[in-house]
Tab-separated table of C-alpha atoms in Angstrom:
chain	number	residue	atom	x	y	z
A	1	UNK	CA	83.306	79.581	89.057
A	2	UNK	CA	80.778	81.996	87.479
A	3	UNK	CA	81.912	84.822	85.337
A	4	UNK	CA	79.629	87.599	84.252
A	5	UNK	CA	80.451	89.822	81.198
A	6	UNK	CA	78.454	93.128	80.712
A	7	UNK	CA	78.180	95.394	77.757
A	8	UNK	CA	78.284	98.195	77.047
A	9	UNK	CA	80.356	99.914	79.764
A	10	UNK	CA	78.773	103.329	78.979
A	11	UNK	CA	75.587	104.149	77.179
A	12	UNK	CA	74.214	107.614	76.388
A	13	UNK	CA	70.697	108.112	75.171
A	14	UNK	CA	68.269	110.930	74.591
A	15	UNK	CA	65.261	111.246	77.009
A	16	UNK	CA	62.367	109.056	75.588
A	17	UNK	CA	64.702	106.608	73.870
A	18	UNK	CA	65.195	103.015	74.912
A	19	UNK	CA	68.360	101.546	76.467
A	20	UNK	CA	69.442	97.999	76.318
A	21	UNK	CA	72.221	96.442	78.417
A	22	UNK	CA	73.454	92.959	77.850
A	23	UNK	CA	75.170	90.339	79.988
A	24	UNK	CA	76.507	86.854	79.427
A	25	UNK	CA	77.312	84.266	82.161
A	26	UNK	CA	79.482	81.161	82.030
A	27	UNK	CA	78.060	78.679	84.634
A	28	UNK	CA	75.073	76.727	83.263
A	29	UNK	CA	73.997	76.048	86.784
A	30	UNK	CA	73.185	79.658	87.516
A	31	UNK	CA	69.443	80.119	87.906
A	32	UNK	CA	68.924	83.664	89.218
A	33	UNK	CA	69.758	86.861	87.328
A	34	UNK	CA	68.994	90.217	89.132
A	35	UNK	CA	69.763	93.792	88.005
A	36	UNK	CA	70.798	96.523	90.397
A	37	UNK	CA	70.753	100.243	89.909
A	38	UNK	CA	73.398	102.287	91.759
A	39	UNK	CA	73.140	106.083	92.067
A	40	UNK	CA	76.213	108.101	92.970
A	41	UNK	CA	77.061	107.651	96.658
A	42	UNK	CA	74.419	105.237	97.192
A	43	UNK	CA	74.020	101.391	97.718
A	44	UNK	CA	73.037	99.141	94.785
A	45	UNK	CA	69.274	98.800	94.583
A	46	UNK	CA	67.616	95.722	93.085
A	47	UNK	CA	65.288	96.870	90.377
A	48	UNK	CA	64.195	93.591	88.558
A	49	UNK	CA	65.311	90.004	88.485
A	50	UNK	CA	64.454	86.923	86.515
A	51	UNK	CA	64.727	83.145	87.321
A	52	UNK	CA	65.796	80.535	84.893
A	53	UNK	CA	62.288	79.108	84.523
A	54	UNK	CA	61.147	82.384	82.882
A	55	UNK	CA	62.070	83.931	79.644
A	56	UNK	CA	61.018	87.477	80.091
A	57	UNK	CA	59.695	89.674	82.990
A	58	UNK	CA	58.344	93.215	82.731
A	59	UNK	CA	57.764	95.914	85.388
A	60	UNK	CA	56.456	99.119	84.017
A	61	UNK	CA	59.208	100.711	81.862
A	62	UNK	CA	61.897	98.061	82.568
A	63	UNK	CA	62.109	94.343	81.350
A	64	UNK	CA	64.554	91.564	81.494
A	65	UNK	CA	64.879	88.782	78.967
A	66	UNK	CA	66.799	85.581	79.526
A	67	UNK	CA	68.209	83.084	76.890
A	68	UNK	CA	69.486	80.121	78.744
A	69	UNK	CA	70.685	78.276	75.655
A	70	UNK	CA	72.905	81.277	74.732
A	71	UNK	CA	73.645	82.093	78.433
A	72	UNK	CA	72.795	85.756	78.041
A	73	UNK	CA	70.315	88.102	79.657
A	74	UNK	CA	69.449	91.678	78.885
A	75	UNK	CA	67.908	94.686	80.603
A	76	UNK	CA	65.491	96.895	78.599
A	77	UNK	CA	64.435	100.367	79.715
A	78	UNK	CA	61.870	102.159	77.600
A	79	UNK	CA	60.992	105.731	77.516
A	80	UNK	CA	64.074	106.733	79.477
A	81	UNK	CA	64.044	109.617	81.797
A	82	UNK	CA	66.929	111.654	83.312
A	83	UNK	CA	66.313	109.991	86.579
A	84	UNK	CA	67.238	106.665	85.035
A	85	UNK	CA	70.796	107.883	84.809
A	86	UNK	CA	72.878	105.752	87.066
A	87	UNK	CA	75.181	102.700	86.921
A	88	UNK	CA	73.474	99.361	86.313
A	89	UNK	CA	74.948	96.027	87.263
A	90	UNK	CA	73.938	92.644	86.194
A	91	UNK	CA	74.660	89.573	88.358
A	92	UNK	CA	74.110	85.745	88.426
A	93	UNK	CA	74.176	83.008	90.794
A	94	UNK	CA	72.775	79.768	91.891
A	95	UNK	CA	69.932	80.555	94.291
A	96	UNK	CA	71.101	80.583	97.886
A	97	UNK	CA	74.698	81.532	96.952
A	98	UNK	CA	76.564	84.847	96.545
A	99	UNK	CA	76.013	86.923	93.530
A	100	UNK	CA	78.688	87.511	90.896
A	101	UNK	CA	78.429	90.855	89.275
A	102	UNK	CA	79.289	92.239	85.846
A	103	UNK	CA	81.452	95.370	85.584
A	104	UNK	CA	78.590	97.662	85.216
A	105	UNK	CA	77.152	100.076	82.601
A	106	UNK	CA	77.005	103.841	83.155
A	107	UNK	CA	73.753	105.098	81.665
A	108	UNK	CA	73.333	108.816	80.849
A	109	UNK	CA	69.974	110.057	79.754
A	110	UNK	CA	70.006	113.621	78.430
A	111	UNK	CA	66.958	115.756	78.254
B	1	UNK	CA	62.075	94.070	103.354
B	2	UNK	CA	64.736	94.001	106.118
B	3	UNK	CA	66.386	96.991	107.420
B	4	UNK	CA	70.202	96.849	107.172
B	5	UNK	CA	72.620	99.142	108.938
B	6	UNK	CA	76.301	99.315	108.770
B	7	UNK	CA	78.757	101.055	111.155
B	8	UNK	CA	80.720	103.155	110.682
B	9	UNK	CA	79.338	104.802	107.525
B	10	UNK	CA	82.833	106.117	106.725
B	11	UNK	CA	86.312	106.335	108.277
B	12	UNK	CA	89.706	107.644	107.628
B	13	UNK	CA	92.481	105.341	108.927
B	14	UNK	CA	96.185	105.248	108.977
B	15	UNK	CA	98.189	102.581	107.196
B	16	UNK	CA	99.110	99.564	109.424
B	17	UNK	CA	95.966	99.905	111.597
B	18	UNK	CA	92.795	97.765	111.465
B	19	UNK	CA	89.094	98.730	111.199
B	20	UNK	CA	86.046	96.577	112.218
B	21	UNK	CA	82.897	97.128	110.159
B	22	UNK	CA	79.582	96.037	111.573
B	23	UNK	CA	76.526	94.808	109.761
B	24	UNK	CA	73.181	94.600	111.661
B	25	UNK	CA	69.813	93.383	110.315
B	26	UNK	CA	66.482	93.762	111.995
B	27	UNK	CA	65.445	90.277	111.221
B	28	UNK	CA	67.000	86.889	110.990
B	29	UNK	CA	68.479	86.131	107.596
B	30	UNK	CA	70.023	83.004	106.216
B	31	UNK	CA	72.589	84.434	103.772
B	32	UNK	CA	75.003	87.150	104.465
B	33	UNK	CA	77.995	88.268	102.336
B	34	UNK	CA	80.688	90.948	102.214
B	35	UNK	CA	81.522	92.783	99.148
B	36	UNK	CA	84.173	95.391	98.167
B	37	UNK	CA	83.626	98.189	95.787
B	38	UNK	CA	86.790	100.021	94.737
B	39	UNK	CA	86.325	103.579	93.303
B	40	UNK	CA	84.518	103.425	89.970
B	41	UNK	CA	84.419	99.667	89.918
B	42	UNK	CA	81.955	96.802	90.269
B	43	UNK	CA	81.247	94.808	93.406
B	44	UNK	CA	83.714	91.993	94.292
B	45	UNK	CA	82.714	89.272	96.642
B	46	UNK	CA	85.068	89.012	99.628
B	47	UNK	CA	83.467	86.173	101.530
B	48	UNK	CA	80.257	84.373	102.663
B	49	UNK	CA	79.599	84.946	106.343
B	50	UNK	CA	78.493	81.656	107.824
B	51	UNK	CA	76.597	81.705	111.037
B	52	UNK	CA	78.494	79.873	113.778
B	53	UNK	CA	81.478	78.774	111.560
B	54	UNK	CA	84.331	80.144	109.657
B	55	UNK	CA	83.600	82.410	106.638
B	56	UNK	CA	84.151	81.195	103.040
B	57	UNK	CA	86.652	83.339	101.284
B	58	UNK	CA	86.892	84.052	97.575
B	59	UNK	CA	90.087	83.778	95.788
B	60	UNK	CA	92.472	86.682	96.486
B	61	UNK	CA	90.942	87.286	99.922
B	62	UNK	CA	92.380	85.589	103.164
B	63	UNK	CA	91.160	85.317	106.642
B	64	UNK	CA	94.254	86.902	108.130
B	65	UNK	CA	93.603	90.168	106.219
B	66	UNK	CA	89.801	90.113	106.361
B	67	UNK	CA	88.636	88.155	109.405
B	68	UNK	CA	84.873	87.869	109.532
B	69	UNK	CA	82.503	86.953	112.366
B	70	UNK	CA	78.861	86.072	112.276
B	71	UNK	CA	77.775	85.134	115.824
B	72	UNK	CA	74.033	85.010	115.042
B	73	UNK	CA	71.552	85.347	112.209
B	74	UNK	CA	71.197	89.221	112.501
B	75	UNK	CA	74.840	90.411	112.834
B	76	UNK	CA	78.218	90.167	111.233
B	77	UNK	CA	81.564	92.057	111.309
B	78	UNK	CA	84.322	92.418	108.878
B	79	UNK	CA	87.779	93.398	109.904
B	80	UNK	CA	90.147	95.035	107.532
B	81	UNK	CA	93.644	94.271	109.002
B	82	UNK	CA	97.050	96.031	108.570
B	83	UNK	CA	95.594	98.446	106.165
B	84	UNK	CA	97.304	99.953	103.176
B	85	UNK	CA	96.098	102.680	100.799
B	86	UNK	CA	94.990	99.878	98.332
B	87	UNK	CA	92.310	98.906	100.873
B	88	UNK	CA	90.477	102.239	100.297
B	89	UNK	CA	87.199	101.089	99.111
B	90	UNK	CA	83.487	101.012	100.004
B	91	UNK	CA	82.689	97.802	101.903
B	92	UNK	CA	79.126	96.360	101.751
B	93	UNK	CA	77.253	93.772	103.483
B	94	UNK	CA	74.583	91.981	101.508
B	95	UNK	CA	71.897	89.578	102.820
B	96	UNK	CA	69.173	87.439	101.424
B	97	UNK	CA	65.853	86.876	103.053
B	98	UNK	CA	64.846	84.179	100.704
B	99	UNK	CA	66.938	81.946	98.333
B	100	UNK	CA	66.789	84.638	95.635
B	101	UNK	CA	66.533	88.263	96.324
B	102	UNK	CA	69.571	89.934	97.991
B	103	UNK	CA	69.876	93.415	99.461
B	104	UNK	CA	72.721	95.723	100.373
B	105	UNK	CA	73.605	97.632	103.483
B	106	UNK	CA	74.418	101.326	103.037
B	107	UNK	CA	78.179	100.573	103.046
B	108	UNK	CA	81.204	101.785	104.763
B	109	UNK	CA	83.497	104.147	102.896
B	110	UNK	CA	87.135	103.577	104.012
B	111	UNK	CA	90.054	105.815	103.233
B	112	UNK	CA	93.583	104.709	104.319
B	113	UNK	CA	96.117	107.350	104.345
């Protein structure tokens, strides 16, 4: 089955800096790669995703890149703000099946 | 997007008892899943809730401990049976309205004493 590794487990940046979180997956059949943001005490929220037929996707300050050959994908947050502080989870699946999640990255943005 | 509700939002239960968690969606969905999130941890898939048939469980989770029902395309229940303190977690239902995007319910925070 699918296995998703996520790094780093914690990340501290200054406001305005960029943050990058990286994930690798094991199942070459996976074709959908979402990212979730979870604030303390709240449910995970889908913030961006990428499908295997696309190499990069951007939405304002966040972007995701996918390298199918290397089986890794990354989340990039530019111009970080204190409200970006949260736990971020990457996930992978074959479309229509359950998501398998990485262990999460705790991002802290200090002002 | 679909509105997802879970009941109860939280509960404190004694060991040896059972709790049934309900997940309700305001529209019909094809995919529905149950996850567990232990304190400070990631999301672990318990099972896929199949409409009209038995759920498909992940390794480490069994039907006797976590029976699941899904009588229709808008509703599912997860029961945590014969609870122990190790079952203290947040339990979340997740659903997909398309083949791709999946969304989570608000979760049920369970504490077993």
